[in-house]
XYZ file of C-alpha atoms in Angstrom:
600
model
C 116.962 127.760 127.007
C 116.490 124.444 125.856
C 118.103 123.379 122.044
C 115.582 122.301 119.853
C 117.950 119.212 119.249
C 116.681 118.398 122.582
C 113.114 119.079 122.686
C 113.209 116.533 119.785
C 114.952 113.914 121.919
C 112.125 114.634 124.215
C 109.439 114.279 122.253
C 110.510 110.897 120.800
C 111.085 109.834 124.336
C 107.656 111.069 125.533
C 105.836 108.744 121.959
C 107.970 105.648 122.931
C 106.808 105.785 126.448
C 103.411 106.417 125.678
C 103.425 103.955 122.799
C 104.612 101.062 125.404
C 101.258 101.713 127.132
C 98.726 100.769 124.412
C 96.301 98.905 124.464
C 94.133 97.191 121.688
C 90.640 98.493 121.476
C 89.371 95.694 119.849
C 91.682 92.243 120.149
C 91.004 90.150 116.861
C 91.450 85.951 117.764
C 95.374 86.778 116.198
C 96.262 89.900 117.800
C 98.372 88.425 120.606
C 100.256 85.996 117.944
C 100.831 88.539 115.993
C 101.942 91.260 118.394
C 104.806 88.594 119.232
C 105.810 87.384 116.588
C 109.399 87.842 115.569
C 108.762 87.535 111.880
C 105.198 88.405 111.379
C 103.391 87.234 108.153
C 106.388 85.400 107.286
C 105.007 83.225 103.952
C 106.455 84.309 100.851
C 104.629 87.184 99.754
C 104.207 86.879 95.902
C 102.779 83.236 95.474
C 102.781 83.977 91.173
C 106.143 84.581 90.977
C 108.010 82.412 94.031
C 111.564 82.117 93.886
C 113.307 79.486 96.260
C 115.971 81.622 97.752
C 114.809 85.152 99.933
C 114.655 86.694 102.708
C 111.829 88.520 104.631
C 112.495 91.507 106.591
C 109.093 91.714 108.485
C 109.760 92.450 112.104
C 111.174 95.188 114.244
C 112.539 97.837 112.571
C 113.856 101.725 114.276
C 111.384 104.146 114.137
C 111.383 107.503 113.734
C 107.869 109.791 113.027
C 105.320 112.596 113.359
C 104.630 116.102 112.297
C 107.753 117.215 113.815
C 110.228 115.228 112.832
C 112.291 115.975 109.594
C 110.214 115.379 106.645
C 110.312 112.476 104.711
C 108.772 113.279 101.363
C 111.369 113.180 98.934
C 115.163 113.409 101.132
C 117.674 113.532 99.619
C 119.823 112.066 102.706
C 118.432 109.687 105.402
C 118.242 111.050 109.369
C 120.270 109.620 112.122
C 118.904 106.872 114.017
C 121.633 107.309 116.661
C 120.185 108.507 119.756
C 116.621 107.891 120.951
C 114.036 105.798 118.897
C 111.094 104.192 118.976
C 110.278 100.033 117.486
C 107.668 99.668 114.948
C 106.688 96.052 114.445
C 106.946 95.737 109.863
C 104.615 95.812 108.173
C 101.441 96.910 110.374
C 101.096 100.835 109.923
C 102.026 102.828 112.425
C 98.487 103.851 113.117
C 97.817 100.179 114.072
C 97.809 98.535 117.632
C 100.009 96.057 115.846
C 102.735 98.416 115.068
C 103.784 99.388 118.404
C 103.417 103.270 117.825
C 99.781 103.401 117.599
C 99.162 106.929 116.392
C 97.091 108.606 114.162
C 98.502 110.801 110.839
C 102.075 110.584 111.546
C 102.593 112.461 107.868
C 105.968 111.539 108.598
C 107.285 108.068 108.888
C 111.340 106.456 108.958
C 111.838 103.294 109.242
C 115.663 101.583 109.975
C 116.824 98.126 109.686
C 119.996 96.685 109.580
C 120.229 92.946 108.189
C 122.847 90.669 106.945
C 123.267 88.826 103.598
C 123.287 85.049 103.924
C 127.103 83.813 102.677
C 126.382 82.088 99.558
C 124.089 84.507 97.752
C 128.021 86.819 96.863
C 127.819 87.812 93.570
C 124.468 87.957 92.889
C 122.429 90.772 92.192
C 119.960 91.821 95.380
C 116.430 92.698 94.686
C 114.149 94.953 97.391
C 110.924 94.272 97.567
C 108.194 96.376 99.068
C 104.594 94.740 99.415
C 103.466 98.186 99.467
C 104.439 101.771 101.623
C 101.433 104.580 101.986
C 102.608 106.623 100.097
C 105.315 108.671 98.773
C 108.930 106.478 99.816
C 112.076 107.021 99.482
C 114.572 103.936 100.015
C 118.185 104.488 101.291
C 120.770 101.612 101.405
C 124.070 102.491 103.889
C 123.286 105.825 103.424
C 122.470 106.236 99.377
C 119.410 106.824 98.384
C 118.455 103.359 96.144
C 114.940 104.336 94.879
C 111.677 106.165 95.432
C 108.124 105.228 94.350
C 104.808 107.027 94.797
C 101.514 105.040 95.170
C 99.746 103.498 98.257
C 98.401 100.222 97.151
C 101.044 99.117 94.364
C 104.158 96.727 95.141
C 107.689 98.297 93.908
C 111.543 96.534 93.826
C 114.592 98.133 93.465
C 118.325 96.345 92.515
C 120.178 97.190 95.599
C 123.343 95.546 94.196
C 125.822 98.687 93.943
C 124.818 99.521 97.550
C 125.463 96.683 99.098
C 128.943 95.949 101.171
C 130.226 93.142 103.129
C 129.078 92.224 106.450
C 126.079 94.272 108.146
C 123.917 96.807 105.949
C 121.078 99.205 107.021
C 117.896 99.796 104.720
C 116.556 103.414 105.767
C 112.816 103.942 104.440
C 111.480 107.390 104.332
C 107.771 107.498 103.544
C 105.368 110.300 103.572
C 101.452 110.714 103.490
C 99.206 113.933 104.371
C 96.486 111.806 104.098
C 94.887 114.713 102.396
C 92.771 112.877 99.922
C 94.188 114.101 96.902
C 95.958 111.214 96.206
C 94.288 107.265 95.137
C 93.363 106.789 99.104
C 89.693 104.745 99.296
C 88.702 104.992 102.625
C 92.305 105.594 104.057
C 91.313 109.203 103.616
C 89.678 112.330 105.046
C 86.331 111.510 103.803
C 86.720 107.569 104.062
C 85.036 107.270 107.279
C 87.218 105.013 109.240
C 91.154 105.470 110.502
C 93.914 106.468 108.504
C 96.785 104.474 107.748
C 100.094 105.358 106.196
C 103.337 104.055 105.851
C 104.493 100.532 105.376
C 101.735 97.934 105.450
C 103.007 94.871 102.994
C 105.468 92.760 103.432
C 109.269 93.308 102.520
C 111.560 91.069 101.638
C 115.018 90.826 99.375
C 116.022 87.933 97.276
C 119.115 86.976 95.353
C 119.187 86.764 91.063
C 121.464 86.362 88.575
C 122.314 89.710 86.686
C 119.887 88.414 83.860
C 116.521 87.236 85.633
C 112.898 87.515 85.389
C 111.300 90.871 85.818
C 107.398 90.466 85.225
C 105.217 87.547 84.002
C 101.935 87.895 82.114
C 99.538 84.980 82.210
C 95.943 85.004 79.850
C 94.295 81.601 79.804
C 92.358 81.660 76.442
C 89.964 78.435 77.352
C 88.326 78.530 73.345
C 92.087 78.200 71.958
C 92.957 76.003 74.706
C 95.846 77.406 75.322
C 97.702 79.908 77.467
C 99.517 83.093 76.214
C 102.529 83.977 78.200
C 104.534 86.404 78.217
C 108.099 86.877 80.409
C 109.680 89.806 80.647
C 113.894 89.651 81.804
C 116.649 92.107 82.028
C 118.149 91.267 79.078
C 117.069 89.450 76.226
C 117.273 85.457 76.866
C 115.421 81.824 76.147
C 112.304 80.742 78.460
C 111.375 77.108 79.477
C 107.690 77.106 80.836
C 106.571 73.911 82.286
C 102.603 73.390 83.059
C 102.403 70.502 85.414
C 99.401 68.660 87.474
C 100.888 66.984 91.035
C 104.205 67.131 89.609
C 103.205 65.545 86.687
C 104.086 67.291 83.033
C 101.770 68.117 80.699
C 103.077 70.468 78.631
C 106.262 72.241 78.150
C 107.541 75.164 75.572
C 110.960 77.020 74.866
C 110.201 80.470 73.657
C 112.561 83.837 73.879
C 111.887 86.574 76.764
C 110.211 89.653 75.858
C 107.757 88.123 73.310
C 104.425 86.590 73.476
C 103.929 82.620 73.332
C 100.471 80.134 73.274
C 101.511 77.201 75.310
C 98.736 74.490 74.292
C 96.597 73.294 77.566
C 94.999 70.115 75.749
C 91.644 69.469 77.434
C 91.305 72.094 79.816
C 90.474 71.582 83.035
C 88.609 75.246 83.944
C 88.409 77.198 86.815
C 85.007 78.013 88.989
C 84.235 78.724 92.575
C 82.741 75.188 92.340
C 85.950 73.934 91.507
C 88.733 75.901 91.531
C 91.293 73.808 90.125
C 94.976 75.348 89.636
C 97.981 74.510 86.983
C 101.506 74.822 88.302
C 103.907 76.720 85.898
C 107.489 76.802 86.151
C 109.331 79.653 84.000
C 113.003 79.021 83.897
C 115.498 81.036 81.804
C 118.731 80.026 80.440
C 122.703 81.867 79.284
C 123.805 80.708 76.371
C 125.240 77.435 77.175
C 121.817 76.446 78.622
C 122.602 76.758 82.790
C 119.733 77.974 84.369
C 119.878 81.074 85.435
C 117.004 82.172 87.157
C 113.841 80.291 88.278
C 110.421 80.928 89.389
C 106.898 78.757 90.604
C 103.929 79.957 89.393
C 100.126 78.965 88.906
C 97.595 79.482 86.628
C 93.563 79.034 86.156
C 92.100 78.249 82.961
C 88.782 80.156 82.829
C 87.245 83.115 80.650
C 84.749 86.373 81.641
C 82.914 87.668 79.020
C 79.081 89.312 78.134
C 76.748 87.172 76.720
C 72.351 86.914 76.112
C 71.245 84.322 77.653
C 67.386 83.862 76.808
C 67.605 87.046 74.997
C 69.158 89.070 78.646
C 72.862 90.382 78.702
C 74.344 88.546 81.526
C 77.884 87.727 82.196
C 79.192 84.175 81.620
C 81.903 82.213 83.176
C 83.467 79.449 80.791
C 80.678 79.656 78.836
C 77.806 79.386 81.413
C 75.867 82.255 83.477
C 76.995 82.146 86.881
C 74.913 83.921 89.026
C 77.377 86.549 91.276
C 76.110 86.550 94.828
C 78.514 87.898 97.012
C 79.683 90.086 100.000
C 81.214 93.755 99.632
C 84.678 92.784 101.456
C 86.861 95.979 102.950
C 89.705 94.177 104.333
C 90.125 95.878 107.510
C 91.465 95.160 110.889
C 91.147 96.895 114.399
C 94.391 95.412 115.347
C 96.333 95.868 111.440
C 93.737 99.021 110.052
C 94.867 97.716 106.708
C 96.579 94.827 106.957
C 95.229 91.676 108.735
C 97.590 90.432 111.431
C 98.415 86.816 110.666
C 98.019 84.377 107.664
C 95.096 82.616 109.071
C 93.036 85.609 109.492
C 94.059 86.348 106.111
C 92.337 83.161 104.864
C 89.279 83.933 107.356
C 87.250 85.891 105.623
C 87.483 84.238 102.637
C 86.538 81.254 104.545
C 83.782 82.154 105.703
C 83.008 83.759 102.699
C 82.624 80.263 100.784
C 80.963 78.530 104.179
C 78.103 80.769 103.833
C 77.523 80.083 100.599
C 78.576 82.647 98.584
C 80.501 82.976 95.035
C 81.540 86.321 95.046
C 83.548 89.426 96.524
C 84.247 92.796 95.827
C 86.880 94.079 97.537
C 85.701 97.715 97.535
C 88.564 100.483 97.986
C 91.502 98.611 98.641
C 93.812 96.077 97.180
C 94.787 93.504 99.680
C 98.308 91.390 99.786
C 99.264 88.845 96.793
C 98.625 86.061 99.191
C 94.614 87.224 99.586
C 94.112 86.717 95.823
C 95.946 83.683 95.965
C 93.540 82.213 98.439
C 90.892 83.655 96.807
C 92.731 81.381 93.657
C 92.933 78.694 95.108
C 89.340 78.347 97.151
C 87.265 79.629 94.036
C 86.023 82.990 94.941
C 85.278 85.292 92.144
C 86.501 88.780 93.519
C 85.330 92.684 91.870
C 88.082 95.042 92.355
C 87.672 98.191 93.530
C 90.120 100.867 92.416
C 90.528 103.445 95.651
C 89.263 106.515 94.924
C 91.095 110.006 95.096
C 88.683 112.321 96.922
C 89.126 115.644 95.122
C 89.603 115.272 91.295
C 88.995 118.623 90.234
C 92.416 119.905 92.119
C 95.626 120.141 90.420
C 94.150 118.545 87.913
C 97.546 117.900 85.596
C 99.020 116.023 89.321
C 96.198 114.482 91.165
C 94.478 113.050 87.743
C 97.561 111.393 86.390
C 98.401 109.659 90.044
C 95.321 108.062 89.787
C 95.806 106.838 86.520
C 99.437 105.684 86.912
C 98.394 103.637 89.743
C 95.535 102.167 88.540
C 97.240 100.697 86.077
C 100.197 99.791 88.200
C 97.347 97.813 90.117
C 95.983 96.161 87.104
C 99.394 94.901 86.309
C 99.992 93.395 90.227
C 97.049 91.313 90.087
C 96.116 90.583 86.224
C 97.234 86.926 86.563
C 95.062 85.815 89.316
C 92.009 84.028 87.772
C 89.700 84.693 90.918
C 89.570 88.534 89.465
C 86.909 88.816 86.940
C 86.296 92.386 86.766
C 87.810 96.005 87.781
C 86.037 98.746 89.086
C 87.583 101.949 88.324
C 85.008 104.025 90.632
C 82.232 103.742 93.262
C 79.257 106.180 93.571
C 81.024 109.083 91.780
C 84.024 109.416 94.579
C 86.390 111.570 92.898
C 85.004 110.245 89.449
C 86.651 111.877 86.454
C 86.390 111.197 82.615
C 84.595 107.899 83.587
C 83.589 107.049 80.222
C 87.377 107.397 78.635
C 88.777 105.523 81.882
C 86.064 102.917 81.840
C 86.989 102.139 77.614
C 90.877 102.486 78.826
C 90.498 100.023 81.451
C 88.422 97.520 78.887
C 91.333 98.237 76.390
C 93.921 97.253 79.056
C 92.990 94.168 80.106
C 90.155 92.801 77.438
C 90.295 89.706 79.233
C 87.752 90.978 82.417
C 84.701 92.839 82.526
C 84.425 96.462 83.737
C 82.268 98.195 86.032
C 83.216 102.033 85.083
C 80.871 103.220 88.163
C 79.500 101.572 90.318
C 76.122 102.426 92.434
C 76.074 105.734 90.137
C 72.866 106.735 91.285
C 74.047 107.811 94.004
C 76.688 110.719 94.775
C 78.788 112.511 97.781
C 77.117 116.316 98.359
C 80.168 118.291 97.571
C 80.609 117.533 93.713
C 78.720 117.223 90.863
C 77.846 113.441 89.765
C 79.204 112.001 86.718
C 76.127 109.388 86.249
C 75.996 106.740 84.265
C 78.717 106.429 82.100
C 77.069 104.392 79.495
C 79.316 102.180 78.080
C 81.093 98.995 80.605
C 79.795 95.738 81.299
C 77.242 96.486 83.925
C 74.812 98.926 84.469
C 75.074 98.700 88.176
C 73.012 100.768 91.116
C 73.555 100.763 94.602
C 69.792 100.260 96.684
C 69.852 100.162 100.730
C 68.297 98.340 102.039
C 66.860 97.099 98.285
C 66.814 95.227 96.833
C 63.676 97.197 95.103
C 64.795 99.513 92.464
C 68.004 97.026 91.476
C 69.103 98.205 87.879
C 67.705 96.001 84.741
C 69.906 94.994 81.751
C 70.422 97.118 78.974
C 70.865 95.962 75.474
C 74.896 96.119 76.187
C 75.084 95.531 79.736
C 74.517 93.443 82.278
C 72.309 94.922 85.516
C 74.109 94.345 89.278
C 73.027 95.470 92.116
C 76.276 96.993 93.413
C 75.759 97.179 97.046
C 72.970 96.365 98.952
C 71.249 95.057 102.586
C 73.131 96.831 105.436
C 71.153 95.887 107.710
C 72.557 95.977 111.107
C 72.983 93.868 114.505
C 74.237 95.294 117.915
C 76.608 92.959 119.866
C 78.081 94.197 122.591
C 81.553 93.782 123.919
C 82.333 93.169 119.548
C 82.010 97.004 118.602
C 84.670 99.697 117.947
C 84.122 102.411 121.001
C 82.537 104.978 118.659
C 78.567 105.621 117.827
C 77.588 102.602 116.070
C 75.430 102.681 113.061
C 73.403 100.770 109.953
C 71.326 101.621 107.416
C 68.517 99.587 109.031
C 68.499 97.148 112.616
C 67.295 93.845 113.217
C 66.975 93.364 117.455
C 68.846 89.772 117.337
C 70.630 86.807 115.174
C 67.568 84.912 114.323
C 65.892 88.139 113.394
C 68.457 89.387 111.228
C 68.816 86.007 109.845
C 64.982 85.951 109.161
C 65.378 89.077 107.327
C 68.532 88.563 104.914
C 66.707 85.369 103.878
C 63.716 87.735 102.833
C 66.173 89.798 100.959
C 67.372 86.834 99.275
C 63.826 85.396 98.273
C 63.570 89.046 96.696
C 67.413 88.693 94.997
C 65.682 85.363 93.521
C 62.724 87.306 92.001
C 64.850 89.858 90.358
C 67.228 87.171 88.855
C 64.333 85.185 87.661
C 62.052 87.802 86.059
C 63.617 91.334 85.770
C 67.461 90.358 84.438
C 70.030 90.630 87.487
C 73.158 88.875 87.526
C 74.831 90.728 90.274
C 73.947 91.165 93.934
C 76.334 92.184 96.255
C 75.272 92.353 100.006
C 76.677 94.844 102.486
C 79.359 93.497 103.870
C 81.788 90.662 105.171
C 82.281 92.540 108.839
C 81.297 95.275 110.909
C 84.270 98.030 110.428
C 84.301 100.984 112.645
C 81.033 102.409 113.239
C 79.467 100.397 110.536
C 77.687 97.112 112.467
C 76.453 95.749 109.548
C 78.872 92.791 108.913
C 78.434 88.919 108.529
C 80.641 88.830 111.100
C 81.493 91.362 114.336
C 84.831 93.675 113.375
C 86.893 91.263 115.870
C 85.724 88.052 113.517
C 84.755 86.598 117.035
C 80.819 86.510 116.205
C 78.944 85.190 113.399
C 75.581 87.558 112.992
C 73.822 85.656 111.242
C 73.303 81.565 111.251
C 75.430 80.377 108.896
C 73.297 77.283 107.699
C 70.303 78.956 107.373
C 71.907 81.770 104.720
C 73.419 79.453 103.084
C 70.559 78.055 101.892
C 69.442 80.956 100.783
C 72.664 81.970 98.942
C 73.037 78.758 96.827
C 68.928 78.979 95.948
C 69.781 82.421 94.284
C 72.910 80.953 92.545
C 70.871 78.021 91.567
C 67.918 79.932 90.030
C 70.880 81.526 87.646
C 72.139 78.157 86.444
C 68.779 77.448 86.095
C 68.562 79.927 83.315
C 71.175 78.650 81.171
C-alpha cells in the first residue's frame, strides 16, 4: 500500500511536470519579458507614499497548492517546503500563464521565500508589504505566524521586527480562496464570466523604518480655500515637516504634529484636468525630539475638486468649477497572460495610453481595483477614473459574515486610493450584483469621502435573474442606466442628480488569431475596422445629441479590450490590434467633450 505521505509527493511531482509544459493561450507583446524576468514589476509599488530604502520580493518563490494539499485558511503553523515543490513566478496568480503553475481554483495556495536583510538596515524596524493576496492570508516569518488579513483587492503590512534573526530568513504565505462568490470577488467569481484568480497578485516588498515612522497619509486638495488638508498618521505621537515643491523648487512648507489635521496654503493653484494634469511633489518628514529625521517619504498631490452643480438650469457634475463632459471607456484590467495583473510596467501604462490617444477623458475601472502604480499613471496622464467596488455575488447568505466583508473592504479600498486625484467618484455596485442596503451604503460612502461623487448603482435598470433588484436607489450623484447597444433610452437628470449612461456600445469585431479559444461573443457585430469605426462614430453623433438637448454628462462605452469571450474591445485581449481607427474616433470623442464645454 502506498502512504498517503507519498501519493502527495506524487501529486506535486505530477503539477510541476505538467506545469513546465504550458503554454500561453494568448501571448500579450510582454509575456516573454515578463515570464523571464528575475524581478518582475520591479518599480516601487506605492508611488504616494515612496520611501528611499526597500526591497522587492517579486520573483520566484516555493510553491505549494491545490485541493489536496493541507489547507491554508487560517494555520496556525506553516507546512514543510522540504521535499518536492513547485516555482511560482510573484506576484502573477497561480491561475496565470505567468505564474508558472497555470491552474485553475487551487483553493489552496503556499508560497515560500527565503531572503536576506541588506547589512545596514540592523536595528530598524522591518515592514511587510503585500500589494494584495486573494483572499484569506496568513503570513509566517521563520516559522511564527506574523499576521493574517482577509480581503482580495486591499494592500496590508505587518512589522516583522520580533521575527526577524540574523543572516537568511524565510517568509511562508498561506492564502486561501473558494472562489465561492460569497466574498467582495467582481468578476473573479463563479458568476463573473471569465477565469478565476486567487492568491498573490500585487507586488511585495519590505522596507526598513525607524520604530516611530509614518503609518498612513491623507491628502484633500480644497481648490476654493486654496489650500491642502493633510493629515499623517505615525506610530507614536511626533512633529511633521511637509514640503510642496514644483521641479525641486519650494513653495510652501508647514510644521504641524502627527495625528491631527493641517491646511497647508497652495497660493495660486495650479489645478488638475485630463487636459493638464499637472502634479505637486510633497515631502512628509517626521522628527525625535532633538529634530533628526526620522522617517521620510515622497509623495504627490493634484489640486482639483468634484462636485454637483446646474449648469443652464441641468444637474451636471463639474470639475474645478467647469462641466467636463465624461466620455470614457469601461476598463476591466485583465490579462490572458497575468488574469489580474498585467505582466510588465509598460503594459501597465498601455491602456491608459491608448486610452488618452483616442481621445477620451474618462475610465471606469469596473470590478476591480488595479495596482497603486495604475492610478498613479492615471495621475499623472490626466485620466479621470470611476471606481468600481467588486461585487459579492450572494448577499442574502450569512448575512451577519458576507455583508460586513463587503463593507470592511470597501472601505479599506476607499482608504488605498483616496489620495489619487484621477478618482472622482466610487461606485459601490453595478446592475444590482449582490446589491444590499444600497441607499444606506450609497449615503455611507458620500459621508466617507465627501470629497467625490457617488454612483450608489450603477445601470440599475437592469438585474441578474436569480435575485430580486434593488432599483434605483434614489439618492447619489447620478442617476445612471446601462443601454446596449444605446445609446437610446440613456437616463435624464433629475432635480438632484446628474444622468450617465453607465455602460454602453458593445459592439463587436472578430479578429482572428487575437481571440481567447472559447465561443466568442458581443452584444451586436460590425463585419470589419472601418465598419465598426463607421458605427461608433454614429453612436457618438447620438452621445452628442443627448449631451446637447436631453442632460447627459456621462457616457461610458463598452470597453478598453476584448476579455475572454467578450470581442468587444478598443483593442484585441492581446493589445496587439487596434479595432477601430484611432484618428477617426478621436474626432468623434473630443466633438462630444467639446459640445459639454460648450455648455458652460
Amino acid at each position: 500500500m502506498i502512504r498517503i505521505k507519498n501519493l502527495f509527493f506524487l501529486a506535486l511531482l505530477f503539477s510541476s511536470f505538467t506545469s513546465r509544459a504550458q503554454q500561453a493561450q494568448l501571448p500579450t507583446p510582454w509575456s516573454e519579458e515578463a515570464k523571464n524576468a528575475q524581478l518582475p514589476l520591479a518599480e516601487y509599488p506605492r508611488p504616494q507614499m515612496e520611501r528611499q530604502e526597500w526591497l522587492c520580493l517579486n520573483g520566484k518563490w516555493d510553491y505549494i497548492g491545490g485541493n489536496n494539499v493541507p489547507s491554508a485558511l487560517n494555520p496556525s503553523v506553516p507546512i514543510s517546503f522540504d521535499h518536492a515543490k513547485e516555482s511560482i513566478l510573484v506576484p502573477y496568480c497561480p491561475e496565470s500563464y505567468l505564474s508558472g503553475i497555470q491552474r485553475k481554483q487551487e483553493i489552496n495556495m503556499w508560497y515560500n521565500k527565503k531572503f536576506e536583510l541588506p547589512s545596514h538596515w540592523k536595528n530598524k524596524d522591518i515592514i511587510l508589504n503585500f500589494g494584495a493576496v486573494d483572499h484569506d492570508a496568513t503570513i509566517f516569518v521563520n516559522g511564527k505566524k506574523a499576521g493574517t488579513h482577509a480581503g482580495g483587492y486591499d494592500s496590508f503590512s505587518l512589522n516583522i521586527t520580533e521575527f526577524l534573526k540574523t543572516g537568511s530568513n524565510t517568509i511562508v504565505v498561506a492564502a486561501h480562496d473558494n472562489n465561492d462568490g460569497r466574498y467582495p470577488s467582481g468578476k473573479n467569481g463563479p458568476r463573473g464570466d471569465y477565469t478565476f484568480s486567487s492568491g498573490i497578485w500585487q507586488t511585495v516588498w519590505i522596507e526598513p523604518v525607524s520604530k516611530n515612522h509614518i503609518k498612513q497619509i491623507r491628502l484633500l486638495p480644497q481648490v476654493v480655500e486654496k489650500q491642502l488638508k493633510v493629515q499623517v498618521n505615525s506610530t507614536a505621537k511626533a512633529k511633521v515637516t511637509a514640503v510642496v515643491s514644483i521641479d525641486g523648487k519650494e513653495v510652501s512648507k508647514t510644521v504641524f504634529n502627527s495625528g491631527t489635521d493641517v491646511n497647508i496654503p497652495i497660493e495660486n493653484p495650479e489645478l488638475w484636468s485630463p487636459d493638464s494634469p499637472f502634479l505637486y511633489d510633497l515631502k512628509l518628514s517626521i522628527h525625535d525630539k532633538n529634530g533628526t529625521i526620522i522617517d521620510e517619504v515622497k509623495s504627490y498631490f493634484g489640486m482639483r475638486d468634484i462636485k454637483l452643480g446646474n449648469i443652464n438650469a441641468v444637474v451636471r457634475p463639474l470639475l474645478n468649477g467647469q462641466f467636463v463632459m465624461q466620455l470614457g471607456l469601461l476598463d476591466q484590467g485583465y490579462w490572458p497572460d497575468g488574469i489580474l495583473t498585467a505582466p510588465t510596467e509598460e503594459a501597465l501604462k498601455y491602456d491608459i495610453e491608448i486610452t488618452k490617444k483616442a481621445g477620451y477623458n474618462l475610465i471606469r475601472k469596473h470590478m476591480k481595483t488595479e495596482p497603486q502604480r495604475f492610478y498613479y499613471w492615471a495621475d499623472k496622464m490626466g485620466l479621470l477614473v470611476w471606481q468600481d467596488m467588486p461585487c459579492l455575488w450572494y448577499p442574502d447568505e450569512d448575512t451577519t459574515i458576507y455583508r460586513k466583508a463587503f463593507r470592511e473592504e470597501f472601505k479599506a479600498i476607499i482608504d488605498d486610493h483616496y489620495n489619487s486625484p484621477s478618482i472622482i467618484a466610487w461606485v459601490p455596485f453595478n446592475e444590482n450584483w449582490g446589491a444590499f442596503d444600497v441607499k444606506n451604503i450609497t449615503n455611507w460612502t458620500k459621508q466617507y469621502d465627501p470629497s467625490r461623487l457617488v454612483n450608489g448603482n450603477s445601470g440599475f435598470n437592469n438585474n441578474p435573474s436569480y435575485q430580486k433588484a434593488y432599483g434605483d436607489p434614489g439618492n447619489g450623484d447620478f442617476v445612471d442606466t446601462h443601454i446596449y447597444v444605446g445609446p437610446t433610452g440613456a437616463s435624464e437628470p433629475d432635480q438632484k442628480r446628474a444622468a450617465s449612461l453607465g455602460e454602453f456600445g458593445g459592439v463587436g469585431l472578430f479578429v482572428r488569431g487575437h481571440m481567447w479559444p472559447v465561443e466568442n461573443n458581443a452584444y451586436a457585430y460590425e463585419p470589419t475596422i472601418d465598419a465598426l469605426t463607421d458605427r461608433y462614430i454614429f453612436l457618438m453623433d447620438n452621445v452628442e445629441q443627448l449631451v446637447r438637448y436631453k442632460g447627459l454628462s456621462v457616457a461610458i462605452y463598452t470597453q478598453t479590450t476584448d476579455v475572454e469571450h467578450e470581442i468587444n474591445g478598443l483593442l484585441t485581449y492581446d493589445r496587439k490590434i487596434q479595432k477601430m481607427v484611432l484618428d477617426r474616433i478621436k474626432t468623434a470623442n473630443q466633438a462630444v467633450i467639446r459640445a459639454g464645454h460648450d455648455l458652460n
